[in-house]
Amino acid sequence: LVAKVVSTNGVVSVYKAKEPSERVISDKTSKTITLMMKDAIIAAGEEFSVDLQGLDVAGMISETKIPVSGVYSDTDYNVTAAGFFPAASPKWVLVIGFGKPHPDYSAGRVALPIFSDIARRITSDITEKKD
């Protein structure tokens, strides 16, 4: 659940957490998807040399072509790294996205390193507070 959103100009929108009213997928399906997303984010990290070691994270990266005048551009992309952690019992959801990150539009090179850094900072802050 989203606790708050901070816009690029610093405006903070705070949201009150709601309890889920009903389960929308089975526990088995949830575990299967989580395992697939753990494998996907680890494979992306290895492919792009992004250190995800020690992070119990599940996620994905994507590059999507931007539509321009009703046709998908061959040169302009949005890139995203999204995930949740700890994967075994999620407490945080993190989405990093960029529009038109020229010259390299690879989500693994642009968004994933930032995702990894922020996830590591969040988890290390929590670990330090426990000690």
mmCIF file with all atom_site columns, C-alpha atoms in Angstrom:
data_model
loop_
_atom_site.group_PDB
_atom_site.id
_atom_site.type_symbol
_atom_site.label_atom_id
_atom_site.label_alt_id
_atom_site.label_comp_id
_atom_site.label_asym_id
_atom_site.label_entity_id
_atom_site.label_seq_id
_atom_site.pdbx_PDB_ins_code
_atom_site.Cartn_x
_atom_site.Cartn_y
_atom_site.Cartn_z
_atom_site.occupancy
_atom_site.B_iso_or_equiv
_atom_site.pdbx_formal_charge
_atom_site.auth_seq_id
_atom_site.auth_comp_id
_atom_site.auth_asym_id
_atom_site.auth_atom_id
_atom_site.pdbx_PDB_model_num
ATOM 1   C CA . LEU A 1 1   ? 0.000   0.000   0.000   1.00 0.00 ? 1   LEU A CA 1
ATOM 2   C CA . VAL A 1 2   ? 1.172   3.512   -0.731  1.00 0.00 ? 2   VAL A CA 1
ATOM 3   C CA . ALA A 1 3   ? 1.879   5.617   2.363   1.00 0.00 ? 3   ALA A CA 1
ATOM 4   C CA . LYS A 1 4   ? 2.877   8.766   0.495   1.00 0.00 ? 4   LYS A CA 1
ATOM 5   C CA . VAL A 1 5   ? 3.858   10.080  -2.910  1.00 0.00 ? 5   VAL A CA 1
ATOM 6   C CA . VAL A 1 6   ? 6.375   12.892  -3.371  1.00 0.00 ? 6   VAL A CA 1
ATOM 7   C CA . SER A 1 7   ? 6.183   14.688  -6.721  1.00 0.00 ? 7   SER A CA 1
ATOM 8   C CA . THR A 1 8   ? 9.237   16.048  -8.519  1.00 0.00 ? 8   THR A CA 1
ATOM 9   C CA . ASN A 1 9   ? 8.416   19.539  -7.238  1.00 0.00 ? 9   ASN A CA 1
ATOM 10  C CA . GLY A 1 10  ? 8.261   18.326  -3.627  1.00 0.00 ? 10  GLY A CA 1
ATOM 11  C CA . VAL A 1 11  ? 4.483   18.137  -3.138  1.00 0.00 ? 11  VAL A CA 1
ATOM 12  C CA . VAL A 1 12  ? 3.693   15.330  -0.682  1.00 0.00 ? 12  VAL A CA 1
ATOM 13  C CA . SER A 1 13  ? 0.422   13.402  -0.893  1.00 0.00 ? 13  SER A CA 1
ATOM 14  C CA . VAL A 1 14  ? -0.213  11.184  2.141   1.00 0.00 ? 14  VAL A CA 1
ATOM 15  C CA . TYR A 1 15  ? -2.483  8.145   1.947   1.00 0.00 ? 15  TYR A CA 1
ATOM 16  C CA . LYS A 1 16  ? -4.137  6.263   4.791   1.00 0.00 ? 16  LYS A CA 1
ATOM 17  C CA . ALA A 1 17  ? -3.593  2.505   4.540   1.00 0.00 ? 17  ALA A CA 1
ATOM 18  C CA . LYS A 1 18  ? -6.668  0.372   3.991   1.00 0.00 ? 18  LYS A CA 1
ATOM 19  C CA . GLU A 1 19  ? -7.051  -3.261  4.903   1.00 0.00 ? 19  GLU A CA 1
ATOM 20  C CA . PRO A 1 20  ? -7.642  -5.475  1.865   1.00 0.00 ? 20  PRO A CA 1
ATOM 21  C CA . SER A 1 21  ? -11.293 -6.470  1.663   1.00 0.00 ? 21  SER A CA 1
ATOM 22  C CA . GLU A 1 22  ? -10.782 -9.755  -0.180  1.00 0.00 ? 22  GLU A CA 1
ATOM 23  C CA . ARG A 1 23  ? -8.027  -11.928 -1.603  1.00 0.00 ? 23  ARG A CA 1
ATOM 24  C CA . VAL A 1 24  ? -7.793  -11.628 -5.400  1.00 0.00 ? 24  VAL A CA 1
ATOM 25  C CA . ILE A 1 25  ? -5.301  -14.457 -6.107  1.00 0.00 ? 25  ILE A CA 1
ATOM 26  C CA . SER A 1 26  ? -4.545  -17.684 -4.285  1.00 0.00 ? 26  SER A CA 1
ATOM 27  C CA . ASP A 1 27  ? -1.592  -18.074 -1.936  1.00 0.00 ? 27  ASP A CA 1
ATOM 28  C CA . LYS A 1 28  ? -0.085  -20.626 -4.344  1.00 0.00 ? 28  LYS A CA 1
ATOM 29  C CA . THR A 1 29  ? -0.338  -18.203 -7.289  1.00 0.00 ? 29  THR A CA 1
ATOM 30  C CA . SER A 1 30  ? 1.151   -15.411 -5.190  1.00 0.00 ? 30  SER A CA 1
ATOM 31  C CA . LYS A 1 31  ? 4.149   -17.562 -4.241  1.00 0.00 ? 31  LYS A CA 1
ATOM 32  C CA . THR A 1 32  ? 4.663   -18.671 -7.857  1.00 0.00 ? 32  THR A CA 1
ATOM 33  C CA . ILE A 1 33  ? 4.613   -15.098 -9.164  1.00 0.00 ? 33  ILE A CA 1
ATOM 34  C CA . THR A 1 34  ? 6.962   -13.952 -6.392  1.00 0.00 ? 34  THR A CA 1
ATOM 35  C CA . LEU A 1 35  ? 9.478   -16.685 -7.273  1.00 0.00 ? 35  LEU A CA 1
ATOM 36  C CA . MET A 1 36  ? 9.283   -15.734 -10.958 1.00 0.00 ? 36  MET A CA 1
ATOM 37  C CA . MET A 1 37  ? 9.848   -12.063 -10.109 1.00 0.00 ? 37  MET A CA 1
ATOM 38  C CA . LYS A 1 38  ? 12.786  -12.915 -7.818  1.00 0.00 ? 38  LYS A CA 1
ATOM 39  C CA . ASP A 1 39  ? 14.401  -14.859 -10.665 1.00 0.00 ? 39  ASP A CA 1
ATOM 40  C CA . ALA A 1 40  ? 13.672  -12.051 -13.151 1.00 0.00 ? 40  ALA A CA 1
ATOM 41  C CA . ILE A 1 41  ? 15.236  -9.264  -11.076 1.00 0.00 ? 41  ILE A CA 1
ATOM 42  C CA . ILE A 1 42  ? 18.295  -11.360 -10.169 1.00 0.00 ? 42  ILE A CA 1
ATOM 43  C CA . ALA A 1 43  ? 18.826  -12.275 -13.850 1.00 0.00 ? 43  ALA A CA 1
ATOM 44  C CA . ALA A 1 44  ? 18.540  -8.597  -14.809 1.00 0.00 ? 44  ALA A CA 1
ATOM 45  C CA . GLY A 1 45  ? 21.021  -7.653  -12.103 1.00 0.00 ? 45  GLY A CA 1
ATOM 46  C CA . GLU A 1 46  ? 23.507  -10.241 -13.359 1.00 0.00 ? 46  GLU A CA 1
ATOM 47  C CA . GLU A 1 47  ? 23.033  -9.185  -16.988 1.00 0.00 ? 47  GLU A CA 1
ATOM 48  C CA . PHE A 1 48  ? 23.672  -5.520  -16.222 1.00 0.00 ? 48  PHE A CA 1
ATOM 49  C CA . SER A 1 49  ? 26.207  -6.047  -13.387 1.00 0.00 ? 49  SER A CA 1
ATOM 50  C CA . VAL A 1 50  ? 23.915  -4.511  -10.763 1.00 0.00 ? 50  VAL A CA 1
ATOM 51  C CA . ASP A 1 51  ? 24.603  -5.780  -7.244  1.00 0.00 ? 51  ASP A CA 1
ATOM 52  C CA . LEU A 1 52  ? 21.417  -7.213  -5.763  1.00 0.00 ? 52  LEU A CA 1
ATOM 53  C CA . GLN A 1 53  ? 23.243  -9.595  -3.402  1.00 0.00 ? 53  GLN A CA 1
ATOM 54  C CA . GLY A 1 54  ? 21.766  -9.689  0.073   1.00 0.00 ? 54  GLY A CA 1
ATOM 55  C CA . LEU A 1 55  ? 18.478  -8.118  -1.016  1.00 0.00 ? 55  LEU A CA 1
ATOM 56  C CA . ASP A 1 56  ? 15.389  -10.300 -0.719  1.00 0.00 ? 56  ASP A CA 1
ATOM 57  C CA . VAL A 1 57  ? 13.701  -8.547  -3.628  1.00 0.00 ? 57  VAL A CA 1
ATOM 58  C CA . ALA A 1 58  ? 11.219  -9.567  -6.326  1.00 0.00 ? 58  ALA A CA 1
ATOM 59  C CA . GLY A 1 59  ? 10.692  -7.377  -9.347  1.00 0.00 ? 59  GLY A CA 1
ATOM 60  C CA . MET A 1 60  ? 11.089  -6.673  -13.028 1.00 0.00 ? 60  MET A CA 1
ATOM 61  C CA . ILE A 1 61  ? 12.533  -4.215  -15.488 1.00 0.00 ? 61  ILE A CA 1
ATOM 62  C CA . SER A 1 62  ? 10.927  -2.980  -18.695 1.00 0.00 ? 62  SER A CA 1
ATOM 63  C CA . GLU A 1 63  ? 11.434  -0.730  -21.676 1.00 0.00 ? 63  GLU A CA 1
ATOM 64  C CA . THR A 1 64  ? 8.314   0.483   -23.457 1.00 0.00 ? 64  THR A CA 1
ATOM 65  C CA . LYS A 1 65  ? 8.139   2.431   -26.689 1.00 0.00 ? 65  LYS A CA 1
ATOM 66  C CA . ILE A 1 66  ? 6.426   5.810   -26.380 1.00 0.00 ? 66  ILE A CA 1
ATOM 67  C CA . PRO A 1 67  ? 3.502   6.445   -28.741 1.00 0.00 ? 67  PRO A CA 1
ATOM 68  C CA . VAL A 1 68  ? 3.963   9.538   -30.900 1.00 0.00 ? 68  VAL A CA 1
ATOM 69  C CA . SER A 1 69  ? 1.021   10.630  -33.072 1.00 0.00 ? 69  SER A CA 1
ATOM 70  C CA . GLY A 1 70  ? -0.589  7.202   -32.790 1.00 0.00 ? 70  GLY A CA 1
ATOM 71  C CA . VAL A 1 71  ? 2.571   5.275   -33.763 1.00 0.00 ? 71  VAL A CA 1
ATOM 72  C CA . TYR A 1 72  ? 5.134   3.741   -31.423 1.00 0.00 ? 72  TYR A CA 1
ATOM 73  C CA . SER A 1 73  ? 8.472   5.530   -31.592 1.00 0.00 ? 73  SER A CA 1
ATOM 74  C CA . ASP A 1 74  ? 11.582  3.583   -32.598 1.00 0.00 ? 74  ASP A CA 1
ATOM 75  C CA . THR A 1 75  ? 13.795  5.946   -30.614 1.00 0.00 ? 75  THR A CA 1
ATOM 76  C CA . ASP A 1 76  ? 11.852  7.104   -27.535 1.00 0.00 ? 76  ASP A CA 1
ATOM 77  C CA . TYR A 1 77  ? 11.287  4.770   -24.584 1.00 0.00 ? 77  TYR A CA 1
ATOM 78  C CA . ASN A 1 78  ? 10.106  4.749   -20.992 1.00 0.00 ? 78  ASN A CA 1
ATOM 79  C CA . VAL A 1 79  ? 12.218  2.548   -18.707 1.00 0.00 ? 79  VAL A CA 1
ATOM 80  C CA . THR A 1 80  ? 11.180  1.083   -15.370 1.00 0.00 ? 80  THR A CA 1
ATOM 81  C CA . ALA A 1 81  ? 12.538  -1.024  -12.543 1.00 0.00 ? 81  ALA A CA 1
ATOM 82  C CA . ALA A 1 82  ? 9.812   -2.094  -10.130 1.00 0.00 ? 82  ALA A CA 1
ATOM 83  C CA . GLY A 1 83  ? 9.742   -4.490  -7.238  1.00 0.00 ? 83  GLY A CA 1
ATOM 84  C CA . PHE A 1 84  ? 8.860   -5.284  -3.661  1.00 0.00 ? 84  PHE A CA 1
ATOM 85  C CA . PHE A 1 85  ? 10.904  -6.317  -0.664  1.00 0.00 ? 85  PHE A CA 1
ATOM 86  C CA . PRO A 1 86  ? 11.487  -8.291  1.381   1.00 0.00 ? 86  PRO A CA 1
ATOM 87  C CA . ALA A 1 87  ? 10.054  -10.730 -1.161  1.00 0.00 ? 87  ALA A CA 1
ATOM 88  C CA . ALA A 1 88  ? 9.149   -13.287 1.512   1.00 0.00 ? 88  ALA A CA 1
ATOM 89  C CA . SER A 1 89  ? 7.019   -10.786 3.445   1.00 0.00 ? 89  SER A CA 1
ATOM 90  C CA . PRO A 1 90  ? 6.750   -7.484  1.521   1.00 0.00 ? 90  PRO A CA 1
ATOM 91  C CA . LYS A 1 91  ? 6.901   -4.215  3.412   1.00 0.00 ? 91  LYS A CA 1
ATOM 92  C CA . TRP A 1 92  ? 7.915   -1.870  0.580   1.00 0.00 ? 92  TRP A CA 1
ATOM 93  C CA . VAL A 1 93  ? 7.110   -1.392  -3.097  1.00 0.00 ? 93  VAL A CA 1
ATOM 94  C CA . LEU A 1 94  ? 9.581   0.626   -5.138  1.00 0.00 ? 94  LEU A CA 1
ATOM 95  C CA . VAL A 1 95  ? 9.154   1.855   -8.717  1.00 0.00 ? 95  VAL A CA 1
ATOM 96  C CA . ILE A 1 96  ? 11.864  3.791   -10.556 1.00 0.00 ? 96  ILE A CA 1
ATOM 97  C CA . GLY A 1 97  ? 10.910  5.136   -13.970 1.00 0.00 ? 97  GLY A CA 1
ATOM 98  C CA . PHE A 1 98  ? 12.371  7.441   -16.584 1.00 0.00 ? 98  PHE A CA 1
ATOM 99  C CA . GLY A 1 99  ? 10.932  8.821   -19.789 1.00 0.00 ? 99  GLY A CA 1
ATOM 100 C CA . LYS A 1 100 ? 13.279  9.124   -22.765 1.00 0.00 ? 100 LYS A CA 1
ATOM 101 C CA . PRO A 1 101 ? 16.550  8.364   -20.925 1.00 0.00 ? 101 PRO A CA 1
ATOM 102 C CA . HIS A 1 102 ? 18.863  9.100   -23.854 1.00 0.00 ? 102 HIS A CA 1
ATOM 103 C CA . PRO A 1 103 ? 21.270  7.926   -25.082 1.00 0.00 ? 103 PRO A CA 1
ATOM 104 C CA . ASP A 1 104 ? 20.825  4.568   -23.315 1.00 0.00 ? 104 ASP A CA 1
ATOM 105 C CA . TYR A 1 105 ? 17.232  3.418   -22.958 1.00 0.00 ? 105 TYR A CA 1
ATOM 106 C CA . SER A 1 106 ? 18.058  0.191   -21.124 1.00 0.00 ? 106 SER A CA 1
ATOM 107 C CA . ALA A 1 107 ? 16.111  -0.213  -17.870 1.00 0.00 ? 107 ALA A CA 1
ATOM 108 C CA . GLY A 1 108 ? 18.919  -2.410  -16.586 1.00 0.00 ? 108 GLY A CA 1
ATOM 109 C CA . ARG A 1 109 ? 21.481  0.349   -17.043 1.00 0.00 ? 109 ARG A CA 1
ATOM 110 C CA . VAL A 1 110 ? 19.301  3.340   -16.128 1.00 0.00 ? 110 VAL A CA 1
ATOM 111 C CA . ALA A 1 111 ? 16.613  2.379   -13.586 1.00 0.00 ? 111 ALA A CA 1
ATOM 112 C CA . LEU A 1 112 ? 17.864  -0.865  -12.001 1.00 0.00 ? 112 LEU A CA 1
ATOM 113 C CA . PRO A 1 113 ? 21.032  0.572   -10.399 1.00 0.00 ? 113 PRO A CA 1
ATOM 114 C CA . ILE A 1 114 ? 18.939  3.292   -8.734  1.00 0.00 ? 114 ILE A CA 1
ATOM 115 C CA . PHE A 1 115 ? 16.355  0.723   -7.632  1.00 0.00 ? 115 PHE A CA 1
ATOM 116 C CA . SER A 1 116 ? 19.127  -1.392  -6.104  1.00 0.00 ? 116 SER A CA 1
ATOM 117 C CA . ASP A 1 117 ? 20.701  1.572   -4.318  1.00 0.00 ? 117 ASP A CA 1
ATOM 118 C CA . ILE A 1 118 ? 17.432  2.793   -2.801  1.00 0.00 ? 118 ILE A CA 1
ATOM 119 C CA . ALA A 1 119 ? 16.325  -0.727  -1.771  1.00 0.00 ? 119 ALA A CA 1
ATOM 120 C CA . ARG A 1 120 ? 19.707  -1.308  -0.137  1.00 0.00 ? 120 ARG A CA 1
ATOM 121 C CA . ARG A 1 121 ? 19.489  2.008   1.740   1.00 0.00 ? 121 ARG A CA 1
ATOM 122 C CA . ILE A 1 122 ? 15.991  1.263   2.998   1.00 0.00 ? 122 ILE A CA 1
ATOM 123 C CA . THR A 1 123 ? 16.880  -2.239  4.183   1.00 0.00 ? 123 THR A CA 1
ATOM 124 C CA . SER A 1 124 ? 20.174  -1.140  5.761   1.00 0.00 ? 124 SER A CA 1
ATOM 125 C CA . ASP A 1 125 ? 18.411  1.696   7.625   1.00 0.00 ? 125 ASP A CA 1
ATOM 126 C CA . ILE A 1 126 ? 15.921  -0.807  9.027   1.00 0.00 ? 126 ILE A CA 1
ATOM 127 C CA . THR A 1 127 ? 18.699  -3.264  9.957   1.00 0.00 ? 127 THR A CA 1
ATOM 128 C CA . GLU A 1 128 ? 20.662  -0.503  11.724  1.00 0.00 ? 128 GLU A CA 1
ATOM 129 C CA . LYS A 1 129 ? 17.587  0.563   13.710  1.00 0.00 ? 129 LYS A CA 1
ATOM 130 C CA . LYS A 1 130 ? 17.082  -3.035  14.914  1.00 0.00 ? 130 LYS A CA 1
ATOM 131 C CA . ASP A 1 131 ? 20.687  -3.239  16.213  1.00 0.00 ? 131 ASP A CA 1
#
